[in-house]
Amino acid sequence: MEIDRPDGRSANQLRPLACSCSVLHRAHGSSSWAQGETKVLAAVYGPKAGTKKNENPEKASIEIIWKPKSGQIGKVEKEYEMILKKTFESICIRTIYPNTTTTVIVQVLHDDGALLPCAINAACAALVDAGIPLKHLAVAICCSVTDSGCVLLDPTKDEEEKLKAFANLVFPNAIVSVLPDRSLKVGTEPMAHGIMTSVTQGAMSGILQHFL
Amino acid sequence: MGLPNTFEDLSSEMEVDAFRRLFPLRYFERHLAESIRPDGRPLGKARETSIFLGAVSTAHGSALVKIGSTTMLAAVKMEVMSPSLESPDEGCLAVDFFMPPICSPIVRPGRPAEASPVVSKQLSDTISSSKMIDLKELSLVSGKAAWMTYLDIYCLDADGSLYDAALLSAVAALSHLQIPAVAMNDDGKIVLVSDEDGQKRAQEPVNKEKRKLTLRSIPFSLTCILHKNYILADPTAEEESIVETHLTIVLDTSGQLISLYKPGGQVLAYTSAIQDCVALTRQRVKELKSLLDKENSAMEV
């Protein structure tokens, strides 16, 4: 079904992506990631010795510090910090540097929709830039769902306000390797189809039938 | 058992409690291989659940919910406020989730638990996106007065599946909520009508008698943990600490998907795993709905 989007994109068209790495000199790794007008800057410091309380000292831990564009951090930012932490803990090879903490600082420069996926992409690029050992990359996308069940990718702020239901999904990247094809498949699905992180908002009426 | 069990010999010699503490993952996997969980449940079964309505007599609606030993106390308090200019004929609902140090050894006094703002945000998202409550119903006089509804949830015992228990207690407290009777006096102020001065009903009644809030479709949730190919419903705190992959599905009574929440984790969720979790959640929604209906009808008798 054709849907008119204000900026003339088709339903599954992303906004132009822009990424530059090593933009900060003092950080061990940094990147700036833009999806259209949404722009996030991420810096990685570490691994530093020691872990915080309540963390498993037998594994490397990741600390996320979310800096909003303005104002203090609230519940939303706390939730984002937790989601980023859990997501990156699942892609880092955490047994290599036990009892260390890697700090990722995420600075929002501008929010024009799809902020969380943009931040995940930025932080992932910064981790790669810092040379933190990762199992695979994390690729994040925001899908908004219209009332008729159509999916629009990478919504802008205006679209986010109009459409009430959206899902932020994170997938692993498709690994190109010399291993036999079968080892990268789980059942009938390729590995890159497995959802790593999913955060949804709003009731999605037409979506459930896909899972029945 | 097919597991590369290097601790096999050790485990047969060691005391069970010591083995459980020293090799929690191994202990856990030994159970899973037998299709049973450390607390004796089958994999897809949730713990025993109970709802007690009206636990707080001073609140307008309250509920005490237990899922296994996870205990949540939810209470609703209503106040009259003047509505905002943007939405003059809507009331307001504020959800807050607290984890006092009593609930878990991880929570230290003075410092709020990391989980509490996250659960609190999830709860208010779920309640608003399920459209369970029509905020227009909380309006008293358009542009002048509306109900400000505070929904506070206290975790008394945190033994896993906090979000499920918190959502169930929130929903139960809202279903138990009695909106107090109020009237507008001559000065245009809203005053509570108490039962004694029934004869002084000369005041313009705004909300004639106590009434219940209409809940359109009620959201219920189930958290599953994914470990290898196993799906375990309703984990305890011990299981949550061993396995990192959690998947929470919220469905409402009309069968809509309200939320699919998976913050990271080692195991990737493929369509088949999500299908299984949705099937478990549907079953759980039915159970919880009949439990809540039973409690509510018991209150009315």
Short mmCIF file of C-alpha atoms in Angstrom, two decimals:
data_model
loop_
_atom_site.label_atom_id
_atom_site.label_comp_id
_atom_site.label_asym_id
_atom_site.label_seq_id
_atom_site.Cartn_x
_atom_site.Cartn_y
_atom_site.Cartn_z
CA MET A 1 0.00 0.00 0.00
CA GLU A 2 1.30 3.46 -0.87
CA ILE A 3 1.54 5.94 1.93
CA ASP A 4 2.36 9.58 1.47
CA ARG A 5 5.08 10.70 3.78
CA PRO A 6 5.63 14.41 4.30
CA ASP A 7 9.24 14.24 3.12
CA GLY A 8 8.41 12.23 0.01
CA ARG A 9 10.05 8.99 1.15
CA SER A 10 8.55 5.61 0.44
CA ALA A 11 7.42 3.48 3.41
CA ASN A 12 10.62 1.46 3.63
CA GLN A 13 13.06 4.22 2.77
CA LEU A 14 15.46 5.42 5.43
CA ARG A 15 16.65 8.96 5.81
CA PRO A 16 20.22 9.56 4.65
CA LEU A 17 22.72 8.13 7.14
CA ALA A 18 25.94 9.91 8.02
CA CYS A 19 28.63 8.47 10.26
CA SER A 20 32.07 9.74 11.13
CA CYS A 21 34.41 8.02 13.54
CA SER A 22 37.21 9.35 15.79
CA VAL A 23 35.67 12.79 15.99
CA LEU A 24 36.90 13.35 19.57
CA HIS A 25 40.63 13.36 20.37
CA ARG A 26 40.60 12.52 24.06
CA ALA A 27 38.18 9.61 23.89
CA HIS A 28 39.39 6.06 23.21
CA GLY A 29 36.76 5.77 20.53
CA SER A 30 34.07 8.12 19.31
CA SER A 31 31.60 8.56 16.54
CA SER A 32 28.90 10.87 15.39
CA TRP A 33 25.87 9.32 13.74
CA ALA A 34 23.09 11.14 11.93
CA GLN A 35 19.84 9.84 10.49
CA GLY A 36 18.38 12.79 8.65
CA GLU A 37 18.12 15.54 11.25
CA THR A 38 18.53 13.23 14.25
CA LYS A 39 22.13 13.37 15.38
CA VAL A 40 23.93 11.64 18.24
CA LEU A 41 27.54 11.83 19.40
CA ALA A 42 29.02 8.86 21.28
CA ALA A 43 32.34 8.52 23.10
CA VAL A 44 33.90 5.40 24.61
CA TYR A 45 36.36 5.42 27.52
CA GLY A 46 37.86 2.20 28.73
CA PRO A 47 38.18 -0.57 29.60
CA LYS A 48 39.07 0.82 33.02
CA ALA A 49 39.94 -1.35 36.01
CA GLY A 50 37.20 -2.42 38.40
CA THR A 51 33.46 -2.80 38.17
CA LYS A 52 30.68 -1.06 40.00
CA LYS A 53 28.72 -2.60 42.86
CA ASN A 54 26.17 -5.25 41.90
CA GLU A 55 28.05 -6.03 38.69
CA ASN A 56 29.59 -9.42 38.05
CA PRO A 57 33.36 -8.95 38.51
CA GLU A 58 34.05 -12.05 36.42
CA LYS A 59 32.89 -10.23 33.31
CA ALA A 60 33.58 -6.88 31.72
CA SER A 61 30.82 -4.41 32.46
CA ILE A 62 29.51 -1.57 30.37
CA GLU A 63 28.35 1.75 31.73
CA ILE A 64 26.16 4.05 29.67
CA ILE A 65 25.82 7.74 30.40
CA TRP A 66 23.01 9.37 28.46
CA LYS A 67 23.20 13.13 28.04
CA PRO A 68 20.02 14.70 26.72
CA LYS A 69 20.13 17.76 24.48
CA SER A 70 18.94 19.92 27.35
CA GLY A 71 17.77 19.50 30.91
CA GLN A 72 18.16 16.77 33.46
CA ILE A 73 17.84 13.07 32.85
CA GLY A 74 14.50 11.56 33.77
CA LYS A 75 12.80 8.19 33.61
CA VAL A 76 12.95 8.03 29.81
CA GLU A 77 16.69 8.55 29.76
CA LYS A 78 17.19 6.03 32.57
CA GLU A 79 15.30 3.48 30.49
CA TYR A 80 17.41 4.28 27.42
CA GLU A 81 20.57 3.83 29.49
CA MET A 82 19.35 0.42 30.65
CA ILE A 83 18.42 -0.67 27.12
CA LEU A 84 21.78 0.40 25.69
CA LYS A 85 23.65 -1.29 28.54
CA LYS A 86 21.82 -4.60 28.10
CA THR A 87 22.14 -4.45 24.33
CA PHE A 88 25.88 -3.82 24.31
CA GLU A 89 26.54 -6.33 27.06
CA SER A 90 25.05 -8.93 24.76
CA ILE A 91 27.34 -8.11 21.82
CA CYS A 92 30.60 -7.51 23.68
CA ILE A 93 32.82 -10.47 24.39
CA ARG A 94 32.76 -9.83 28.09
CA THR A 95 35.01 -12.63 29.29
CA ILE A 96 38.14 -11.17 27.68
CA TYR A 97 38.66 -8.32 30.14
CA PRO A 98 37.00 -9.38 33.38
CA ASN A 99 36.59 -6.86 36.18
CA THR A 100 36.76 -3.83 33.90
CA THR A 101 34.28 -1.13 33.04
CA THR A 102 33.86 0.46 29.64
CA THR A 103 32.03 3.76 29.71
CA VAL A 104 29.97 4.91 26.75
CA ILE A 105 28.77 8.49 26.80
CA VAL A 106 25.89 9.26 24.49
CA GLN A 107 25.25 12.92 23.78
CA VAL A 108 22.06 13.78 21.92
CA LEU A 109 22.71 16.65 19.52
CA HIS A 110 19.31 16.79 17.88
CA ASP A 111 16.18 14.66 18.11
CA ASP A 112 14.06 14.41 15.00
CA GLY A 113 12.57 10.98 15.59
CA ALA A 114 14.10 7.50 15.91
CA LEU A 115 16.38 8.74 18.70
CA LEU A 116 16.99 5.42 20.45
CA PRO A 117 18.03 3.51 17.27
CA CYS A 118 20.27 6.41 16.26
CA ALA A 119 21.94 6.34 19.69
CA ILE A 120 22.47 2.57 19.51
CA ASN A 121 24.04 2.88 16.06
CA ALA A 122 26.26 5.75 17.23
CA ALA A 123 27.38 3.88 20.36
CA CYS A 124 28.09 0.73 18.33
CA ALA A 125 30.25 2.69 15.88
CA ALA A 126 32.10 4.26 18.82
CA LEU A 127 32.74 0.83 20.39
CA VAL A 128 34.16 -0.37 17.08
CA ASP A 129 36.29 2.76 16.87
CA ALA A 130 37.63 2.09 20.38
CA GLY A 131 38.55 -1.46 19.41
CA ILE A 132 36.34 -3.14 22.03
CA PRO A 133 36.00 -6.82 21.06
CA LEU A 134 32.48 -7.45 19.76
CA LYS A 135 30.80 -10.67 18.64
CA HIS A 136 28.92 -8.83 15.93
CA LEU A 137 27.51 -5.38 15.36
CA ALA A 138 24.17 -4.10 16.58
CA VAL A 139 21.96 -2.59 13.90
CA ALA A 140 19.02 -0.58 15.17
CA ILE A 141 15.92 0.60 13.37
CA CYS A 142 12.67 2.28 14.30
CA CYS A 143 9.50 1.02 12.61
CA SER A 144 6.24 2.83 13.11
CA VAL A 145 3.01 0.99 12.56
CA THR A 146 -0.03 2.70 11.08
CA ASP A 147 -3.57 1.81 12.10
CA SER A 148 -3.99 -0.20 8.91
CA GLY A 149 -0.96 -2.31 9.81
CA CYS A 150 1.48 -0.70 7.35
CA VAL A 151 5.05 -0.25 8.51
CA LEU A 152 6.95 2.99 8.00
CA LEU A 153 10.68 2.85 8.63
CA ASP A 154 12.74 5.51 10.39
CA PRO A 155 9.98 8.00 11.25
CA THR A 156 10.68 11.68 11.82
CA LYS A 157 9.48 13.49 14.95
CA ASP A 158 6.32 14.68 13.18
CA GLU A 159 5.47 11.17 12.06
CA GLU A 160 6.20 9.80 15.54
CA GLU A 161 3.69 12.20 17.03
CA LYS A 162 1.04 11.30 14.47
CA LEU A 163 1.50 7.55 14.57
CA LYS A 164 1.16 6.28 18.09
CA ALA A 165 2.57 2.79 17.66
CA PHE A 166 6.20 2.10 16.97
CA ALA A 167 8.80 -0.56 17.61
CA ASN A 168 12.51 0.01 18.10
CA LEU A 169 14.30 -3.14 17.03
CA VAL A 170 17.95 -4.12 17.18
CA PHE A 171 19.33 -6.95 15.04
CA PRO A 172 22.80 -8.45 14.70
CA ASN A 173 24.51 -7.76 11.40
CA ALA A 174 24.71 -10.54 8.82
CA ILE A 175 28.11 -12.10 9.31
CA VAL A 176 29.99 -12.92 6.15
CA SER A 177 32.20 -15.87 6.93
CA VAL A 178 33.78 -18.96 5.44
CA LEU A 179 31.85 -21.18 7.82
CA PRO A 180 29.32 -23.52 6.28
CA ASP A 181 26.08 -21.74 5.56
CA ARG A 182 24.12 -23.85 8.03
CA SER A 183 26.01 -22.72 11.09
CA LEU A 184 24.71 -19.18 10.75
CA LYS A 185 21.12 -20.29 10.57
CA VAL A 186 18.83 -20.97 13.47
CA GLY A 187 16.10 -23.28 12.29
CA THR A 188 15.03 -21.86 8.96
CA GLU A 189 15.93 -18.28 9.72
CA PRO A 190 19.29 -16.62 9.16
CA MET A 191 20.97 -15.35 12.29
CA ALA A 192 20.45 -11.73 11.32
CA HIS A 193 16.68 -12.19 11.70
CA GLY A 194 16.91 -12.75 15.45
CA ILE A 195 15.74 -9.82 17.51
CA MET A 196 18.39 -8.69 19.95
CA THR A 197 16.44 -5.85 21.52
CA SER A 198 12.85 -4.82 21.08
CA VAL A 199 11.15 -1.85 22.67
CA THR A 200 7.66 -1.04 21.54
CA GLN A 201 5.17 1.65 22.26
CA GLY A 202 1.49 1.83 21.48
CA ALA A 203 -0.94 -0.96 20.70
CA MET A 204 -0.18 -2.75 17.46
CA SER A 205 -3.41 -4.23 16.25
CA GLY A 206 -2.34 -5.81 13.00
CA ILE A 207 0.99 -7.19 14.14
CA LEU A 208 0.04 -10.07 16.38
CA GLN A 209 -1.17 -12.30 13.57
CA HIS A 210 2.43 -12.59 12.39
CA PHE A 211 3.25 -14.40 15.61
CA LEU A 212 0.34 -16.83 15.60
CA MET B 1 22.27 -35.70 29.29
CA GLY B 2 24.30 -34.54 26.36
CA LEU B 3 25.85 -31.63 28.24
CA PRO B 4 29.64 -31.46 28.35
CA ASN B 5 29.52 -31.95 32.06
CA THR B 6 32.95 -31.38 33.53
CA PHE B 7 31.52 -30.94 37.00
CA GLU B 8 29.63 -34.21 36.87
CA ASP B 9 31.86 -35.95 39.37
CA LEU B 10 32.09 -32.92 41.56
CA SER B 11 28.33 -32.48 41.65
CA SER B 12 27.65 -35.99 42.84
CA GLU B 13 29.99 -35.48 45.77
CA MET B 14 29.07 -31.96 46.70
CA GLU B 15 26.11 -30.96 48.81
CA VAL B 16 23.22 -29.62 46.76
CA ASP B 17 23.26 -26.18 48.38
CA ALA B 18 26.97 -25.72 47.81
CA PHE B 19 26.65 -26.83 44.20
CA ARG B 20 23.78 -24.38 43.69
CA ARG B 21 25.85 -21.48 45.00
CA LEU B 22 29.12 -22.32 43.33
CA PHE B 23 27.86 -23.34 39.90
CA PRO B 24 24.50 -21.66 39.52
CA LEU B 25 24.39 -22.06 35.73
CA ARG B 26 25.36 -25.74 35.86
CA TYR B 27 22.80 -26.36 38.59
CA PHE B 28 20.17 -24.61 36.50
CA GLU B 29 21.00 -26.52 33.34
CA ARG B 30 20.91 -29.86 35.13
CA HIS B 31 17.30 -29.05 36.01
CA LEU B 32 16.41 -27.88 32.51
CA ALA B 33 17.70 -31.12 31.01
CA GLU B 34 15.05 -32.86 33.11
CA SER B 35 12.40 -30.33 31.96
CA ILE B 36 11.89 -29.02 35.44
CA ARG B 37 12.90 -25.82 37.23
CA PRO B 38 14.77 -25.47 40.53
CA ASP B 39 11.50 -24.64 42.32
CA GLY B 40 9.75 -27.71 40.92
CA ARG B 41 7.66 -26.01 38.23
CA PRO B 42 7.42 -27.18 34.64
CA LEU B 43 9.11 -24.78 32.19
CA GLY B 44 6.09 -22.91 30.86
CA LYS B 45 4.16 -22.57 34.10
CA ALA B 46 3.80 -19.34 36.04
CA ARG B 47 3.90 -19.28 39.79
CA GLU B 48 0.83 -19.29 42.00
CA THR B 49 -0.85 -15.91 41.75
CA SER B 50 -3.17 -14.22 44.19
CA ILE B 51 -4.95 -10.86 44.20
CA PHE B 52 -6.31 -9.20 47.32
CA LEU B 53 -8.39 -6.13 46.60
CA GLY B 54 -8.83 -3.25 49.02
CA ALA B 55 -5.64 -3.79 50.98
CA VAL B 56 -5.25 -0.07 51.80
CA SER B 57 -8.42 1.29 53.39
CA THR B 58 -7.44 4.97 53.09
CA ALA B 59 -6.92 4.78 49.32
CA HIS B 60 -9.71 5.00 46.77
CA GLY B 61 -8.62 1.75 45.20
CA SER B 62 -5.90 -0.70 46.13
CA ALA B 63 -4.67 -4.20 45.57
CA LEU B 64 -2.06 -6.55 46.97
CA VAL B 65 -0.75 -8.98 44.40
CA LYS B 66 1.49 -11.96 44.91
CA ILE B 67 3.10 -13.94 42.15
CA GLY B 68 5.02 -16.65 43.96
CA SER B 69 6.80 -14.57 46.60
CA THR B 70 7.02 -11.41 44.49
CA THR B 71 4.68 -9.02 46.28
CA MET B 72 3.33 -5.71 45.01
CA LEU B 73 1.07 -3.25 46.75
CA ALA B 74 -0.71 -0.77 44.51
CA ALA B 75 -2.91 2.08 45.66
CA VAL B 76 -4.84 4.76 43.78
CA LYS B 77 -5.50 8.16 45.26
CA MET B 78 -7.63 10.79 43.53
CA GLU B 79 -7.51 14.55 43.86
CA VAL B 80 -9.37 17.32 42.11
CA MET B 81 -7.17 19.51 39.93
CA SER B 82 -7.72 22.06 37.23
CA PRO B 83 -7.01 20.48 33.85
CA SER B 84 -4.31 21.74 31.54
CA LEU B 85 -5.16 24.22 28.80
CA GLU B 86 -4.27 21.76 26.01
CA SER B 87 -6.72 19.13 27.17
CA PRO B 88 -9.46 20.90 29.16
CA ASP B 89 -11.76 17.88 29.29
CA GLU B 90 -9.25 15.25 30.34
CA GLY B 91 -8.03 14.09 33.71
CA CYS B 92 -4.55 12.84 34.44
CA LEU B 93 -2.96 9.61 35.61
CA ALA B 94 0.48 9.54 37.21
CA VAL B 95 2.13 6.16 37.70
CA ASP B 96 5.01 5.69 40.09
CA PHE B 97 6.85 2.53 41.05
CA PHE B 98 8.91 2.30 44.21
CA MET B 99 11.46 -0.23 45.31
CA PRO B 100 12.16 0.41 48.99
CA PRO B 101 15.18 -1.34 50.56
CA ILE B 102 12.82 -3.86 52.18
CA CYS B 103 12.22 -5.60 48.86
CA SER B 104 15.62 -6.99 47.99
CA PRO B 105 19.18 -7.21 49.34
CA ILE B 106 20.41 -5.45 46.17
CA VAL B 107 18.58 -2.22 46.96
CA ARG B 108 20.51 -0.02 49.37
CA PRO B 109 18.82 2.65 51.44
CA GLY B 110 19.31 6.20 50.21
CA ARG B 111 20.02 5.23 46.65
CA PRO B 112 17.04 4.38 44.44
CA ALA B 113 17.18 1.01 42.69
CA GLU B 114 18.17 1.12 39.04
CA ALA B 115 15.18 -0.92 38.01
CA SER B 116 12.52 1.29 39.55
CA PRO B 117 12.47 4.22 37.05
CA VAL B 118 12.57 1.73 34.19
CA VAL B 119 9.62 -0.31 35.46
CA SER B 120 7.76 2.89 36.26
CA LYS B 121 8.23 4.18 32.71
CA GLN B 122 7.22 0.82 31.23
CA LEU B 123 4.06 0.77 33.33
CA SER B 124 2.92 4.23 32.33
CA ASP B 125 3.70 3.42 28.68
CA THR B 126 1.66 0.23 28.85
CA ILE B 127 -1.29 1.82 30.59
CA SER B 128 -1.38 4.72 28.14
CA SER B 129 -0.82 2.66 24.99
CA SER B 130 -3.39 0.01 25.90
CA LYS B 131 -5.95 2.85 26.14
CA MET B 132 -7.36 1.05 29.16
CA ILE B 133 -8.54 4.29 30.74
CA ASP B 134 -10.35 7.03 28.91
CA LEU B 135 -8.86 10.18 30.39
CA LYS B 136 -12.04 12.04 29.37
CA GLU B 137 -13.87 9.97 31.97
CA LEU B 138 -11.73 11.59 34.65
CA SER B 139 -13.05 15.01 33.74
CA LEU B 140 -15.54 16.65 36.14
CA VAL B 141 -16.30 20.10 34.73
CA SER B 142 -14.76 20.79 31.36
CA GLY B 143 -11.92 23.29 31.67
CA LYS B 144 -12.49 23.72 35.40
CA ALA B 145 -12.03 20.51 37.29
CA ALA B 146 -10.76 17.03 36.62
CA TRP B 147 -9.41 14.10 38.57
CA MET B 148 -5.72 13.82 39.15
CA THR B 149 -5.14 10.12 39.74
CA TYR B 150 -2.01 8.95 41.50
CA LEU B 151 -1.23 5.29 41.05
CA ASP B 152 1.59 4.27 43.37
CA ILE B 153 3.02 0.78 43.36
CA TYR B 154 5.30 -0.48 46.09
CA CYS B 155 7.40 -3.55 45.70
CA LEU B 156 7.44 -5.39 49.03
CA ASP B 157 9.32 -8.48 47.91
CA ALA B 158 11.31 -8.58 44.67
CA ASP B 159 11.59 -12.19 43.59
CA GLY B 160 11.64 -11.82 39.83
CA SER B 161 9.05 -10.81 37.19
CA LEU B 162 8.67 -7.41 38.82
CA TYR B 163 7.01 -5.85 35.83
CA ASP B 164 4.34 -8.57 35.56
CA ALA B 165 3.44 -8.29 39.22
CA ALA B 166 3.49 -4.48 39.10
CA LEU B 167 1.20 -4.38 36.06
CA LEU B 168 -1.20 -6.88 37.59
CA SER B 169 -1.38 -4.91 40.85
CA ALA B 170 -1.87 -1.64 38.93
CA VAL B 171 -4.70 -3.10 36.87
CA ALA B 172 -6.29 -4.69 39.96
CA ALA B 173 -6.12 -1.43 41.91
CA LEU B 174 -7.70 0.47 39.01
CA SER B 175 -10.46 -2.12 38.73
CA HIS B 176 -11.14 -1.76 42.45
CA LEU B 177 -11.12 2.05 42.26
CA GLN B 178 -14.26 3.80 43.47
CA ILE B 179 -14.40 7.38 42.24
CA PRO B 180 -15.67 9.41 45.20
CA ALA B 181 -18.85 11.43 44.95
CA VAL B 182 -18.28 15.15 44.63
CA ALA B 183 -20.44 18.21 44.16
CA MET B 184 -19.83 21.80 43.17
CA ASN B 185 -20.67 24.36 45.87
CA ASP B 186 -21.87 27.92 45.39
CA ASP B 187 -18.37 29.31 45.01
CA GLY B 188 -17.73 26.99 42.10
CA LYS B 189 -15.45 24.77 44.17
CA ILE B 190 -15.56 21.02 44.10
CA VAL B 191 -16.26 19.45 47.48
CA LEU B 192 -16.52 15.87 48.57
CA VAL B 193 -20.02 14.65 49.38
CA SER B 194 -20.00 12.56 52.50
CA ASP B 195 -22.72 10.04 53.17
CA GLU B 196 -23.97 11.74 56.35
CA ASP B 197 -25.07 15.06 54.92
CA GLY B 198 -27.17 13.48 52.23
CA GLN B 199 -29.93 16.01 52.80
CA LYS B 200 -27.69 18.92 51.83
CA ARG B 201 -27.73 17.86 48.20
CA ALA B 202 -28.86 21.33 47.18
CA GLN B 203 -25.38 21.73 45.78
CA GLU B 204 -25.03 20.93 42.15
CA PRO B 205 -23.91 17.32 42.01
CA VAL B 206 -21.11 16.72 39.55
CA ASN B 207 -20.50 13.09 40.29
CA LYS B 208 -23.62 11.91 41.99
CA GLU B 209 -22.54 8.69 43.54
CA LYS B 210 -19.50 6.55 43.90
CA ARG B 211 -18.79 4.83 40.67
CA LYS B 212 -16.28 2.54 39.12
CA LEU B 213 -13.93 3.48 36.37
CA THR B 214 -14.68 1.77 33.07
CA LEU B 215 -11.70 -0.23 31.95
CA ARG B 216 -11.91 -0.89 28.25
CA SER B 217 -9.41 -3.59 27.54
CA ILE B 218 -7.14 -4.71 30.31
CA PRO B 219 -3.46 -5.39 29.61
CA PHE B 220 -1.77 -8.42 31.17
CA SER B 221 1.84 -9.42 30.76
CA LEU B 222 4.12 -12.41 30.99
CA THR B 223 7.90 -12.33 31.24
CA CYS B 224 9.80 -15.27 29.82
CA ILE B 225 13.49 -15.97 29.97
CA LEU B 226 15.19 -17.52 26.99
CA HIS B 227 18.09 -19.85 27.57
CA LYS B 228 19.45 -21.86 24.65
CA ASN B 229 16.26 -23.39 23.23
CA TYR B 230 14.36 -23.33 26.50
CA ILE B 231 11.59 -20.85 27.24
CA LEU B 232 10.81 -20.38 30.91
CA ALA B 233 7.76 -18.41 31.97
CA ASP B 234 7.64 -16.16 35.01
CA PRO B 235 11.25 -16.40 36.29
CA THR B 236 12.25 -16.01 39.93
CA ALA B 237 15.00 -13.58 40.96
CA GLU B 238 17.49 -16.48 41.07
CA GLU B 239 16.66 -17.50 37.51
CA GLU B 240 16.78 -13.88 36.35
CA SER B 241 20.27 -13.49 37.75
CA ILE B 242 21.53 -16.60 35.94
CA VAL B 243 19.95 -15.99 32.53
CA GLU B 244 20.31 -12.60 30.89
CA THR B 245 17.72 -12.80 28.13
CA HIS B 246 14.30 -11.59 29.19
CA LEU B 247 11.30 -11.16 26.94
CA THR B 248 8.14 -9.48 28.18
CA ILE B 249 4.97 -9.63 26.15
CA VAL B 250 1.91 -7.58 27.02
CA LEU B 251 -1.42 -8.51 25.48
CA ASP B 252 -4.77 -6.99 26.25
CA THR B 253 -8.04 -8.80 26.74
CA SER B 254 -9.11 -8.02 23.18
CA GLY B 255 -6.02 -9.82 21.92
CA GLN B 256 -3.96 -6.82 20.80
CA LEU B 257 -0.21 -6.77 21.16
CA ILE B 258 0.55 -3.89 23.51
CA SER B 259 4.24 -4.39 23.98
CA LEU B 260 7.08 -6.70 23.07
CA TYR B 261 9.96 -5.79 25.28
CA LYS B 262 13.34 -7.43 25.09
CA PRO B 263 16.31 -5.49 26.41
CA GLY B 264 19.33 -7.23 24.91
CA GLY B 265 20.49 -10.61 26.13
CA GLN B 266 22.66 -13.40 24.78
CA VAL B 267 19.84 -15.25 23.02
CA LEU B 268 18.32 -13.76 19.89
CA ALA B 269 14.54 -14.00 19.62
CA TYR B 270 13.47 -15.68 16.40
CA THR B 271 9.91 -15.81 15.16
CA SER B 272 9.37 -19.32 16.56
CA ALA B 273 10.49 -18.31 20.06
CA ILE B 274 8.28 -15.23 19.96
CA GLN B 275 5.37 -17.37 18.80
CA ASP B 276 5.84 -19.70 21.74
CA CYS B 277 6.04 -16.78 24.16
CA VAL B 278 2.90 -15.22 22.68
CA ALA B 279 1.08 -18.54 23.10
CA LEU B 280 2.18 -18.75 26.76
CA THR B 281 1.13 -15.13 27.29
CA ARG B 282 -2.33 -15.72 25.79
CA GLN B 283 -2.87 -18.57 28.20
CA ARG B 284 -1.65 -16.46 31.10
CA VAL B 285 -3.91 -13.53 30.11
CA LYS B 286 -6.92 -15.87 30.32
CA GLU B 287 -5.87 -17.11 33.76
CA LEU B 288 -5.24 -13.62 35.11
CA LYS B 289 -8.46 -12.23 33.67
CA SER B 290 -10.59 -14.92 35.30
CA LEU B 291 -8.73 -14.44 38.59
CA LEU B 292 -9.30 -10.68 38.51
CA ASP B 293 -12.97 -11.09 37.54
CA LYS B 294 -13.45 -13.55 40.39
CA GLU B 295 -11.91 -11.16 42.92
CA ASN B 296 -13.96 -8.25 41.63
CA SER B 297 -17.24 -10.14 41.77
CA ALA B 298 -16.37 -11.34 45.28
CA MET B 299 -15.97 -7.68 46.31
CA GLU B 300 -19.39 -6.73 45.00
CA VAL B 301 -21.29 -9.44 46.84
#
